[in-house]
XYZ file of C-alpha atoms in Angstrom:
714
model
C 168.518 42.925 212.929
C 165.905 42.121 215.453
C 167.906 39.326 217.039
C 171.061 41.459 217.518
C 168.884 44.275 219.110
C 167.571 41.609 221.452
C 170.929 40.793 222.526
C 171.916 44.407 223.035
C 168.732 44.855 225.055
C 169.334 41.987 227.298
C 173.046 42.919 227.997
C 172.292 46.632 228.636
C 169.225 45.675 231.048
C 171.608 43.445 232.983
C 174.069 46.663 233.440
C 171.071 48.652 234.411
C 169.816 46.230 237.007
C 173.316 45.977 238.439
C 173.731 49.875 238.560
C 170.259 50.821 239.748
C 170.198 53.911 241.892
C 167.773 54.425 244.877
C 166.162 57.289 243.013
C 165.718 55.164 240.001
C 164.234 52.252 242.145
C 161.752 54.715 243.813
C 160.569 55.910 240.406
C 160.082 52.252 239.169
C 157.860 51.855 242.424
C 155.596 54.746 241.380
C 155.056 53.768 237.704
C 153.869 50.672 235.879
C 154.268 50.070 232.138
C 151.280 49.037 230.251
C 150.754 48.451 226.451
C 148.164 49.798 224.110
C 147.446 49.080 220.466
C 146.698 51.574 218.003
C 145.771 51.381 214.202
C 147.990 49.480 211.964
C 149.032 47.408 214.928
C 151.486 50.073 216.281
C 152.405 49.247 219.711
C 152.887 52.398 222.084
C 153.989 52.455 225.759
C 152.143 54.680 228.138
C 153.168 55.551 231.562
C 150.302 55.328 234.196
C 150.496 56.197 238.062
C 149.425 53.378 240.317
C 148.046 55.669 242.923
C 146.684 58.523 240.951
C 144.104 60.865 242.157
C 140.615 60.225 240.973
C 139.688 63.825 239.389
C 136.671 65.247 240.736
C 134.205 66.410 238.037
C 134.804 70.068 236.922
C 132.010 72.438 237.459
C 131.039 74.937 234.624
C 127.886 76.663 236.087
C 128.598 80.099 234.721
C 129.094 81.441 238.247
C 132.279 82.385 239.305
C 134.038 79.022 240.242
C 135.414 78.273 243.692
C 139.110 78.081 243.520
C 140.744 77.960 246.961
C 144.270 76.964 245.677
C 144.123 79.309 242.695
C 142.961 82.049 244.961
C 146.626 81.703 246.847
C 148.438 82.236 243.720
C 149.427 85.736 242.502
C 152.870 84.909 240.994
C 154.592 81.703 240.146
C 156.751 81.650 243.227
C 153.439 80.920 245.187
C 153.358 77.503 243.555
C 156.652 76.248 244.586
C 155.677 74.461 247.770
C 152.584 72.871 246.367
C 152.348 68.968 246.370
C 151.697 67.070 243.290
C 148.130 66.478 244.562
C 147.586 70.262 245.159
C 149.000 70.821 241.612
C 146.529 68.514 240.138
C 143.714 70.260 242.021
C 145.116 73.537 240.777
C 144.852 72.328 237.237
C 141.232 71.583 237.711
C 140.547 75.132 239.076
C 142.713 76.650 236.471
C 140.455 74.998 233.718
C 137.424 76.212 235.491
C 138.811 79.742 235.630
C 139.739 79.857 231.870
C 136.229 78.712 230.808
C 134.773 81.280 233.191
C 136.723 84.113 231.894
C 136.725 83.271 228.080
C 132.919 82.738 228.292
C 132.739 86.411 229.108
C 135.263 87.744 226.560
C 135.546 85.181 223.788
C 138.928 84.229 222.412
C 140.978 81.240 221.967
C 139.713 78.632 224.483
C 140.712 75.078 223.773
C 144.477 75.543 223.313
C 144.950 76.732 226.763
C 142.581 74.307 228.242
C 144.841 71.540 226.589
C 148.039 72.828 228.344
C 146.729 73.498 231.934
C 148.964 70.814 233.546
C 152.022 71.737 231.324
C 151.562 75.256 232.380
C 151.531 74.543 235.972
C 154.442 72.219 235.847
C 156.619 74.650 233.972
C 155.788 77.361 236.579
C 156.242 75.005 239.426
C 159.676 73.748 238.331
C 161.224 76.726 236.672
C 161.666 80.316 238.016
C 159.988 82.718 235.666
C 160.810 85.491 234.818
C 164.566 84.655 235.208
C 163.924 81.317 233.492
C 162.447 82.267 230.059
C 159.244 80.526 229.011
C 158.349 81.189 225.416
C 154.795 80.173 224.130
C 154.216 79.179 220.570
C 151.556 79.722 219.322
C 150.704 82.470 221.800
C 147.096 81.485 222.217
C 147.992 78.700 224.460
C 149.008 81.129 227.040
C 145.736 82.097 228.909
C 146.676 79.800 231.990
C 150.208 81.356 231.839
C 148.573 84.824 232.151
C 146.396 83.818 235.062
C 149.349 82.293 237.085
C 151.554 85.321 236.630
C 149.645 88.059 238.197
C 146.923 88.786 235.487
C 144.016 86.852 236.668
C 142.038 89.938 238.009
C 142.111 91.385 234.414
C 141.306 88.257 232.420
C 137.709 89.531 231.807
C 139.361 92.395 229.890
C 141.024 89.912 227.378
C 141.111 91.320 223.875
C 139.137 94.241 224.774
C 140.039 97.909 224.256
C 142.794 98.818 226.938
C 142.591 95.286 228.389
C 144.986 92.167 228.219
C 146.179 91.107 224.869
C 145.202 87.666 223.631
C 148.833 86.617 223.056
C 152.011 86.929 225.223
C 153.374 90.689 224.973
C 156.522 91.798 226.423
C 155.206 95.237 227.447
C 152.312 93.538 229.543
C 154.366 91.306 231.870
C 157.891 90.452 232.669
C 156.803 86.831 232.446
C 156.123 87.178 228.651
C 159.661 86.480 227.467
C 158.789 86.850 223.870
C 155.801 88.230 222.012
C 153.947 85.987 219.796
C 150.864 86.040 217.609
C 151.958 84.060 214.694
C 153.518 80.836 214.807
C 156.889 78.872 214.768
C 159.215 81.472 216.439
C 159.674 80.113 219.826
C 162.813 77.909 219.052
C 164.495 80.630 217.294
C 163.887 83.193 219.900
C 164.604 80.720 222.683
C 168.042 79.783 221.031
C 168.925 83.382 220.748
C 168.058 84.009 224.412
C 170.212 80.736 225.263
C 173.232 82.000 223.404
C 172.835 85.447 224.815
C 172.654 83.860 228.301
C 176.052 81.931 227.574
C 177.861 84.893 226.408
C 176.839 86.984 229.268
C 177.766 84.276 231.802
C 174.266 83.598 233.081
C 172.883 80.459 234.338
C 168.976 80.563 233.765
C 167.005 78.006 231.665
C 165.205 78.849 228.383
C 162.102 76.960 227.576
C 160.298 77.111 224.191
C 156.900 75.571 224.008
C 155.821 75.032 220.542
C 152.491 73.320 219.469
C 149.097 73.628 217.716
C 150.754 72.865 214.468
C 153.687 75.249 214.821
C 156.235 72.562 214.249
C 154.922 72.320 210.477
C 156.627 75.720 209.688
C 160.109 75.744 208.113
C 161.557 78.277 210.577
C 161.037 75.716 213.438
C 163.222 73.416 211.565
C 165.765 76.013 210.797
C 166.010 76.684 214.515
C 166.279 73.093 215.446
C 169.113 72.610 212.885
C 171.143 75.699 214.334
C 170.168 74.566 217.820
C 171.861 71.203 217.317
C 174.932 72.797 215.804
C 175.384 75.315 218.535
C 174.601 72.845 221.303
C 173.588 75.601 223.855
C 171.239 74.445 226.760
C 167.689 74.847 225.483
C 164.651 72.990 226.337
C 162.029 72.505 223.628
C 158.563 71.331 224.751
C 156.788 69.908 221.797
C 153.014 70.213 222.694
C 151.513 67.476 220.320
C 147.623 67.847 220.280
C 147.475 66.157 216.948
C 146.571 69.468 215.356
C 148.189 71.052 212.287
C 145.410 73.106 210.827
C 143.709 75.880 212.772
C 140.764 75.328 213.514
C 140.620 71.576 212.881
C 137.010 71.366 211.670
C 135.643 71.515 208.015
C 132.078 72.098 207.367
C 131.698 68.162 207.385
C 133.416 67.498 210.644
C 136.876 67.210 211.874
C 139.882 67.323 209.492
C 142.760 64.984 210.040
C 146.151 66.715 210.693
C 148.084 67.266 207.483
C 151.576 66.528 206.445
C 154.186 63.695 207.053
C 155.360 65.308 210.305
C 151.966 64.494 211.929
C 152.132 60.971 210.879
C 155.676 60.691 211.995
C 154.697 61.981 215.461
C 151.978 59.399 215.999
C 154.553 56.712 215.311
C 156.958 57.727 218.124
C 156.819 55.382 221.025
C 157.988 55.765 224.533
C 159.165 53.300 227.115
C 160.023 54.004 230.775
C 162.712 51.095 230.650
C 164.282 52.700 227.488
C 164.792 56.076 229.021
C 166.202 54.347 232.112
C 168.335 52.114 230.012
C 170.003 55.084 228.083
C 170.819 57.022 231.435
C 172.437 54.044 233.001
C 174.286 52.898 230.028
C 175.696 56.289 229.353
C 176.934 56.509 232.905
C 178.641 53.268 232.725
C 180.143 53.660 229.576
C 181.414 57.185 230.381
C 183.453 55.609 233.312
C 184.917 52.946 230.783
C 186.482 55.424 228.455
C 185.899 57.543 225.470
C 186.290 54.886 222.740
C 183.565 52.782 224.571
C 181.504 55.783 225.112
C 181.500 56.734 221.462
C 180.605 53.326 220.336
C 177.773 53.070 222.836
C 176.483 56.348 221.705
C 176.134 54.887 218.112
C 174.390 51.751 219.610
C 172.162 54.150 221.423
C 171.136 55.809 218.398
C 170.565 52.614 216.488
C 168.635 51.027 219.338
C 166.458 53.941 219.694
C 165.678 53.739 216.065
C 164.428 50.219 216.578
C 162.594 50.925 219.738
C 160.987 54.327 219.282
C 160.992 54.761 215.534
C 162.710 57.104 213.027
C 160.993 60.120 214.343
C 163.030 60.099 217.486
C 166.192 59.455 215.611
C 165.314 62.469 213.325
C 165.279 64.835 216.282
C 168.485 63.343 217.673
C 170.096 63.480 214.395
C 169.611 67.312 214.658
C 171.465 67.245 217.732
C 168.395 67.150 220.153
C 168.269 64.893 223.175
C 164.710 63.468 222.683
C 162.390 62.568 225.629
C 159.014 61.188 225.027
C 156.258 60.930 224.149
C 155.074 61.967 227.651
C 151.592 62.185 228.882
C 150.891 66.024 228.942
C 148.026 65.610 231.383
C 150.150 63.915 234.252
C 151.575 66.680 236.290
C 153.674 64.137 238.191
C 155.401 62.956 234.976
C 155.878 66.533 233.762
C 157.277 67.723 237.044
C 159.532 64.697 237.339
C 160.955 65.065 233.769
C 161.389 68.834 233.901
C 163.210 68.480 237.334
C 165.621 65.794 235.675
C 166.163 67.962 232.666
C 166.877 71.080 234.873
C 169.466 69.125 236.913
C 171.457 68.149 233.758
C 174.685 70.210 234.043
C 175.264 70.423 230.299
C 172.295 68.861 228.415
C 172.588 70.677 225.063
C 169.259 71.212 223.272
C 166.608 68.846 224.681
C 163.170 67.861 223.017
C 160.542 66.891 225.371
C 157.488 65.607 223.381
C 154.295 65.675 225.268
C 150.913 64.406 224.195
C 147.794 66.669 225.133
C 144.238 66.855 224.165
C 142.928 70.142 222.924
C 140.034 71.383 225.010
C 140.760 68.784 227.655
C 138.311 68.948 230.723
C 135.523 71.013 229.065
C 133.112 68.427 227.583
C 131.619 70.837 225.020
C 135.186 71.645 223.676
C 136.173 68.053 223.591
C 133.033 67.091 221.605
C 133.162 69.995 218.996
C 134.673 69.496 215.678
C 136.825 72.431 215.821
C 137.470 71.741 219.741
C 136.043 75.480 220.363
C 139.484 76.800 219.095
C 138.134 80.259 218.734
C 134.990 81.404 220.293
C 132.778 84.374 220.966
C 131.095 84.856 224.322
C 129.381 81.524 225.305
C 127.115 79.665 228.010
C 129.706 77.729 230.082
C 127.071 75.365 231.088
C 126.344 74.260 227.491
C 129.266 75.662 225.399
C 126.597 77.382 223.227
C 128.097 80.445 221.567
C 126.275 83.795 221.587
C 126.820 84.441 217.883
C 124.814 87.456 216.640
C 122.702 86.755 213.545
C 123.470 89.205 210.766
C 121.645 89.871 207.640
C 124.802 89.600 205.483
C 127.695 87.086 205.302
C 131.334 87.865 206.125
C 133.635 88.822 203.401
C 135.475 85.495 203.803
C 132.203 83.682 203.071
C 131.511 85.865 200.114
C 135.057 85.022 198.689
C 134.605 81.264 199.186
C 131.273 81.330 197.438
C 132.546 83.259 194.638
C 135.748 81.138 194.092
C 133.498 78.072 194.225
C 131.257 79.565 191.592
C 134.336 80.278 189.420
C 135.746 76.826 189.968
C 132.301 75.234 188.623
C 133.183 76.448 185.085
C 137.077 76.210 185.234
C 138.526 73.152 186.342
C 142.037 74.684 186.413
C 141.305 76.723 189.425
C 142.940 75.298 192.767
C 142.931 76.697 196.154
C 145.787 76.739 198.579
C 145.741 77.835 202.343
C 148.185 77.616 205.216
C 146.415 75.605 208.090
C 143.390 78.220 207.778
C 140.494 76.211 205.913
C 137.971 77.663 208.452
C 139.659 81.146 208.700
C 139.861 81.626 204.979
C 136.622 80.100 204.033
C 138.057 77.340 201.855
C 136.429 74.634 203.804
C 133.539 75.705 201.732
C 135.441 75.210 198.501
C 136.925 72.092 199.680
C 133.414 70.615 200.141
C 132.718 71.017 196.479
C 136.311 70.229 195.217
C 138.253 68.154 197.782
C 140.927 67.330 195.160
C 141.439 70.854 194.246
C 142.015 72.438 197.736
C 145.258 72.149 199.442
C 146.144 72.665 203.135
C 149.856 73.062 203.497
C 150.091 73.467 207.212
C 151.374 76.479 209.012
C 153.859 77.050 206.071
C 153.253 80.292 204.154
C 156.478 80.296 202.295
C 155.889 76.841 201.068
C 152.210 77.794 200.120
C 153.399 80.594 197.959
C 156.038 78.569 195.924
C 153.768 75.617 195.822
C 151.244 77.842 194.135
C 153.930 79.273 191.870
C 154.882 75.681 190.857
C 151.150 74.955 190.022
C 150.991 78.199 187.907
C 154.102 77.110 185.665
C 151.928 74.020 184.617
C 148.807 75.998 183.582
C 146.824 75.827 186.806
C 145.170 78.802 188.186
C 146.017 78.890 191.748
C 144.405 81.051 194.262
C 146.385 81.431 197.496
C 144.222 82.454 200.446
C 146.422 83.723 203.244
C 145.525 86.465 205.988
C 147.285 89.690 205.075
C 149.566 89.649 208.124
C 150.528 85.971 207.636
C 151.549 86.680 204.181
C 154.220 88.874 205.485
C 155.925 85.335 206.455
C 156.018 84.419 202.773
C 157.034 87.770 201.215
C 160.543 86.704 199.686
C 158.593 83.917 197.820
C 156.047 86.509 196.500
C 158.952 88.660 195.241
C 161.422 86.035 194.205
C 159.331 82.964 193.080
C 156.227 84.665 191.801
C 156.498 88.296 190.920
C 160.102 88.126 189.294
C 158.858 85.095 187.132
C 155.481 86.865 186.196
C 153.639 83.800 187.350
C 149.963 84.212 187.621
C 149.341 83.295 191.337
C 146.267 84.957 192.811
C 146.701 86.099 196.293
C 143.562 86.447 198.419
C 144.608 88.566 201.442
C 141.856 88.339 203.942
C 141.919 90.427 207.266
C 143.178 93.409 205.513
C 143.089 96.396 207.666
C 142.242 96.797 211.193
C 140.925 93.406 212.681
C 139.614 93.968 216.286
C 140.302 91.780 219.181
C 143.375 90.043 217.673
C 145.145 93.275 217.712
C 148.491 94.292 215.996
C 149.879 90.786 215.374
C 146.955 90.170 213.050
C 146.438 93.585 211.606
C 146.610 93.711 207.865
C 148.216 97.087 207.558
C 151.027 96.528 205.281
C 149.934 94.509 202.295
C 149.105 97.289 199.844
C 152.623 98.846 200.585
C 154.581 95.501 200.064
C 152.462 94.202 197.237
C 152.008 97.336 195.104
C 155.863 98.072 195.050
C 156.277 94.855 193.091
C 156.867 95.537 189.402
C 154.525 92.905 188.131
C 151.702 92.699 190.822
C 148.144 93.739 190.150
C 146.521 95.063 193.296
C 142.788 95.322 193.881
C 140.501 96.184 196.870
C 136.598 95.822 196.780
C 134.458 98.628 198.146
C 131.693 96.122 198.985
C 131.008 92.376 198.823
C 129.614 92.467 195.025
C 132.865 94.063 194.022
C 134.827 91.347 195.753
C 132.901 88.733 193.592
C 133.973 90.870 190.454
C 137.514 91.021 191.294
C 137.818 87.224 192.013
C 136.419 86.703 188.461
C 138.899 89.473 187.260
C 141.664 87.315 189.036
C 140.731 84.126 187.342
C 141.175 85.832 184.003
C 144.631 87.189 184.641
C 147.121 84.749 183.280
C 150.138 86.712 182.397
C 151.214 87.971 185.870
C 150.324 87.703 189.480
C 147.463 89.660 191.118
C 146.052 90.150 194.510
C 142.966 91.179 196.273
C 142.680 92.556 199.845
C 139.355 92.466 201.914
C 138.597 93.000 205.515
C 137.484 91.208 208.511
C 133.627 91.651 208.874
C 130.360 91.541 207.097
C 129.192 92.910 203.734
C 126.963 95.879 203.664
C 124.108 94.151 201.761
C 124.499 95.301 198.129
C 122.912 93.030 195.396
C 125.031 90.076 194.485
C 126.050 88.887 190.962
C 123.695 85.952 189.837
C 124.987 82.647 191.267
C 127.841 84.498 193.146
C 129.727 84.711 189.936
C 131.299 88.007 189.156
C 131.938 89.813 185.904
C 135.691 90.578 185.195
C 136.694 94.249 185.701
C 138.622 96.245 183.183
C 142.206 96.235 184.770
C 143.073 99.495 186.200
C 139.780 101.215 185.860
C 138.029 102.752 188.897
C 134.602 104.325 189.106
C 132.748 107.419 190.280
C 130.072 106.720 192.928
C 128.867 110.174 193.786
C 129.178 113.435 191.765
C 130.136 116.731 193.311
C 131.896 119.802 192.386
C 134.365 121.092 194.949
C 135.979 118.216 196.848
C 137.007 114.791 195.469
C 137.452 111.946 197.884
C 139.155 109.029 196.250
C 138.914 105.763 198.452
C 140.640 102.468 198.092
C 138.760 99.382 199.466
C 135.908 99.168 201.994
C 136.803 102.377 203.471
C 134.805 103.836 200.517
C 131.762 103.332 202.593
C 133.069 105.728 205.173
C 133.992 108.239 202.302
C 130.356 108.129 201.231
C 129.047 108.638 204.809
C 131.408 111.619 204.955
C 130.139 113.043 201.756
C 126.606 113.158 203.356
C 127.843 115.005 206.367
C 129.765 117.417 204.309
C 126.577 117.988 202.168
C 124.715 119.078 205.135
C 127.221 121.700 205.547
C 126.953 122.950 201.922
C 130.131 121.244 200.567
C 129.632 119.362 197.294
C 131.568 116.380 197.268
C 132.615 113.681 194.550
C 133.330 110.051 195.909
C 135.408 107.629 193.576
C 136.325 104.185 194.160
C 139.836 103.358 193.046
C 139.258 99.686 192.668
C 142.935 99.377 191.810
C 146.210 100.529 193.446
C 148.237 99.056 190.710
C 147.710 99.815 188.005
C 146.059 103.281 188.877
C 143.314 104.566 186.853
C 145.349 107.708 185.651
C 142.440 108.968 183.585
C 140.223 109.087 186.800
C 142.903 110.751 188.867
C 143.495 113.338 186.221
C 139.801 114.195 186.016
C 139.391 114.461 189.989
C 142.589 116.571 190.217
C 141.456 118.988 187.440
C 137.645 119.388 188.166
C 138.027 119.947 191.899
C 139.749 122.346 194.350
C 140.609 119.670 196.825
C 141.623 115.865 196.360
C 141.563 113.510 199.413
C 142.842 109.999 199.204
C 141.611 107.482 201.961
C 142.728 103.946 202.684
C 142.920 101.486 205.574
C 146.503 100.775 205.243
C 149.733 101.962 206.182
C 151.998 104.821 205.039
C 153.514 103.723 201.686
C 150.494 102.333 200.337
C 147.883 103.627 197.806
C 148.179 107.247 198.754
C 151.834 107.184 198.144
C 151.115 105.734 194.561
C 148.646 108.413 193.905
C 151.029 111.204 195.180
C 153.772 109.779 192.843
C 151.425 109.906 189.924
C 150.132 113.455 190.630
C 153.603 114.723 191.087
C 154.983 112.995 187.833
C 152.068 114.548 185.847
C 152.322 118.026 187.156
C 148.926 117.869 188.807
C 150.397 119.247 192.028
C 151.856 122.324 190.193
C 148.677 124.360 190.261
C 145.983 125.237 192.691
C 144.984 121.720 193.753
C 145.213 121.027 197.361
C 145.775 117.222 198.180
C 145.634 115.430 201.555
C 146.127 111.839 202.257
C 144.521 109.808 204.963
C 145.724 106.200 206.243
C 146.558 104.319 209.261
C 148.765 106.125 211.619
C 152.492 105.332 211.635
C 152.174 103.117 214.784
C 150.623 99.698 215.807
C 147.096 100.036 217.088
C 146.420 97.685 219.880
C 143.538 95.244 220.255
C 139.898 96.228 220.870
C 136.668 96.645 219.017
C 137.053 97.397 215.355
C 134.976 100.633 215.859
C 137.308 101.786 218.574
C 140.281 100.998 216.468
C 138.801 103.061 213.558
C 138.414 105.968 215.930
C 142.041 105.739 217.038
C 143.170 105.595 213.510
C 140.944 108.717 212.675
C 139.342 107.050 209.711
C 135.670 107.364 210.814
C 133.361 109.351 208.630
C 133.573 112.338 210.806
C 137.391 112.345 210.782
C 137.345 112.313 206.847
C 134.648 115.162 207.155
C 136.877 117.048 209.537
C 139.951 116.638 207.507
C 138.014 118.114 204.457
C 136.756 120.951 206.573
C 140.151 121.753 207.715
C 141.507 121.815 204.211
C 138.808 124.071 202.775
C 138.979 126.494 205.645
C 135.893 125.810 207.503
C 137.998 125.283 210.680
C 135.107 126.404 212.985
C 133.250 123.253 212.183
C 136.204 120.793 212.738
C 135.896 120.707 216.463
C 132.299 119.682 216.125
C 133.039 116.779 214.015
C 135.965 115.417 216.025
C 134.304 115.890 219.351
C 137.298 117.820 220.824
C-alpha cells in the first residue's frame, strides 16, 4: 500500500510541477513547509510564513487601549483595503479591546480571544450582511460585534437594556442567526444556502462552529444533508481542542472528551497535498470524465493515507475538506477564504482551523478554564472580582448532596453534557471519577445514555441546565418517561438567569416535564429542601423524577448533617406560615418572595397563610383542599411559564369543584414573552414576581385597591 502510494505521489507531483501556475509559484515562495512531531510519533505539517511580522507585546493596563486601526472601523466594509500587516495589527488591537470591555462587564472572554484573526479574516474577505456569517457557539462573537458597529456599546454587554452576550437578529443585520445554545449553525446555514439558490441569489453562507459544538448530533445531521444537497456552503470548524465548557475540573484542565476530538488531533495538513489535488483535478478534467472519476477515487484514497481517516470522513459526507489551517495566521486565512470564495461551484466546504482559546492574553492562556466565563476582572492580572458570599450556590449544594448520597450508594452515577463546572459535577467527579460521565455537548445522547444505565439497575442523575434539556426532550418522553425508567433529571438554572438572557432562561421545564404521565416533578424552596429532594430522587426506582433549582445562592438555612438529606413523602407539601384570610401557594424558591409578601400584607392587616407545594406532580391534593376551603382567596406563584404549576392547580381545583363556591383564585407566573438579559433583580421586576408585586396582587383581589399603587410604585 505504501509503495503504491509513493508511485502515485511521484507521478502526480510531476504533473503538478509541469502545470504550475504563476499564482501557485508565488504562493510557494511565501510559504515553507516544516515538520513537527507530536505524541505517539504522529507527524503533522504546519505552514509558516518566512517573512512574518514579529508581534508586539499586547498591553493590558486597565486603561482604554490605543487602537488607531480599530478606531477607523465602524463597519466591515472599512476593513476591505487593509493590508495583511494592517490586519495583523488590527487583531492585536481587537484582543486588547475585548479584554478591556469584558473586564468591565464580565462575560465569555477566552472564546472570542481565540478567534480574533478568524473574525477579521472573515469580514475582510466576505461581505456581511449580504454574505451570511453564523457563529456557533455564539459566545465567540464579541469581536464580531465590535467590528459590526457595536463597539461603543460593548460596556453594556449582558446588562439590562444593553448588548446581548450572543448574536441576536434584532440587534444587528450582521447577526445572521441567533445562537445561545450550540450546534445549530450548519443546519441554519444550509437552510440559508438552499433559500439563496431557490431565490436566485449569489451570496456566500459561512457557518463557524467550534468550542465543542461539533460533538452534538445535529451538526452531523446537517453535514449529512449538506453533502446530499450539494449547495455551496462554507463550514469553518474552529478546533480549539475543547469539548467541555469550561475545560477545567477542580483538579486542573480536563482533556477533551469523545472520539471526535481524538480524530481531529490526528488530521494532518500539507501544502503540497492541497496543491497536488488542485492541479490533478484540473488536469484530469481536461482528459475526460472516466479519467476524472478514476482520479477522484485515487484522490480520496491518497488523502486517507496522507491526512488520516478523519479528513476522508468529512469528504465521504460530501464535504470538500481543507486543513488543518493555522487559525492565528491572517495571511493563511485570507488566502484560503479568497480561494474558496472564488470557486464557481464548490459545494459544501469544510475549512478546519486550529486556534488557541484565550490566545494573546496571558492570564487566560495560563488558566485551567482559559477564563471561559468571567465576572469583572483586573486586566493587568486577570484576577476576577468575585464577591464573597456567606452561602454557596444551589449548584454547589446539589453537588455536595449528590456526593453524600453516592458515598452510601455505589449505584449512583452522574451524567452531564459538557458542563462539569456549570452543573457542579466536577465536585462529584473528584470523589467518583469512574461514576461521572461527560458526554460532550450532546443532551439527546445524555438522556438516552442515562436511560440505558437505568435499565441495568444503576441510579443515574442527569444534570442538565433547564434550557439545555429542551434539546433532549423527545428522549425524555420516548426513552425515559414512556418506559418508566428511573432517570433523575437535575435541572439547574431553572427560572430567570440574569445576564445570559432568554437563551438560557429556564422558563418552560415545569410545563414540559409535569405534562408527562410518569414524571415526578419537584422544586425546593431553599438549599436544605434541595438536599432532601436529591435524597428523595435517589429512592425513586419505579419511575423518572426531576428537580428544578435556580441560578444563585442559598438563603442560609441549616443544612442536613453531612449534606445528606432525608427522603420526603412523595406529593406532600408543607405550611410555612399560618393565616386566615389569604393563602399563597408557592412552588420553588419563589416561596421566599411569598413569605416576604406575607410580611408586607401583615403590616396592612391582612392575615396570610404561605404554603410550600414542593411537588407539582403529584400535587398535594389534601393541602390544596385545605387552603381552598379555609381561605377567601388563593394565590399560586411560580417562576415558570404559563402551563406549569398553576395550570395543574387550576385543573385540580376545577375537577374537585373548589372553584364553584366563593373562593377567589389568581395565578402568578412568568409573563408570556421572553425576558431580555440583565440583572436577575431587574428581570424579576419585569416579570412582576417581586414581594411587592405579589402583595399588590393580593390587595387587588381582596379589594384594597387604594394600596396597590403604593406597592407597585406606579
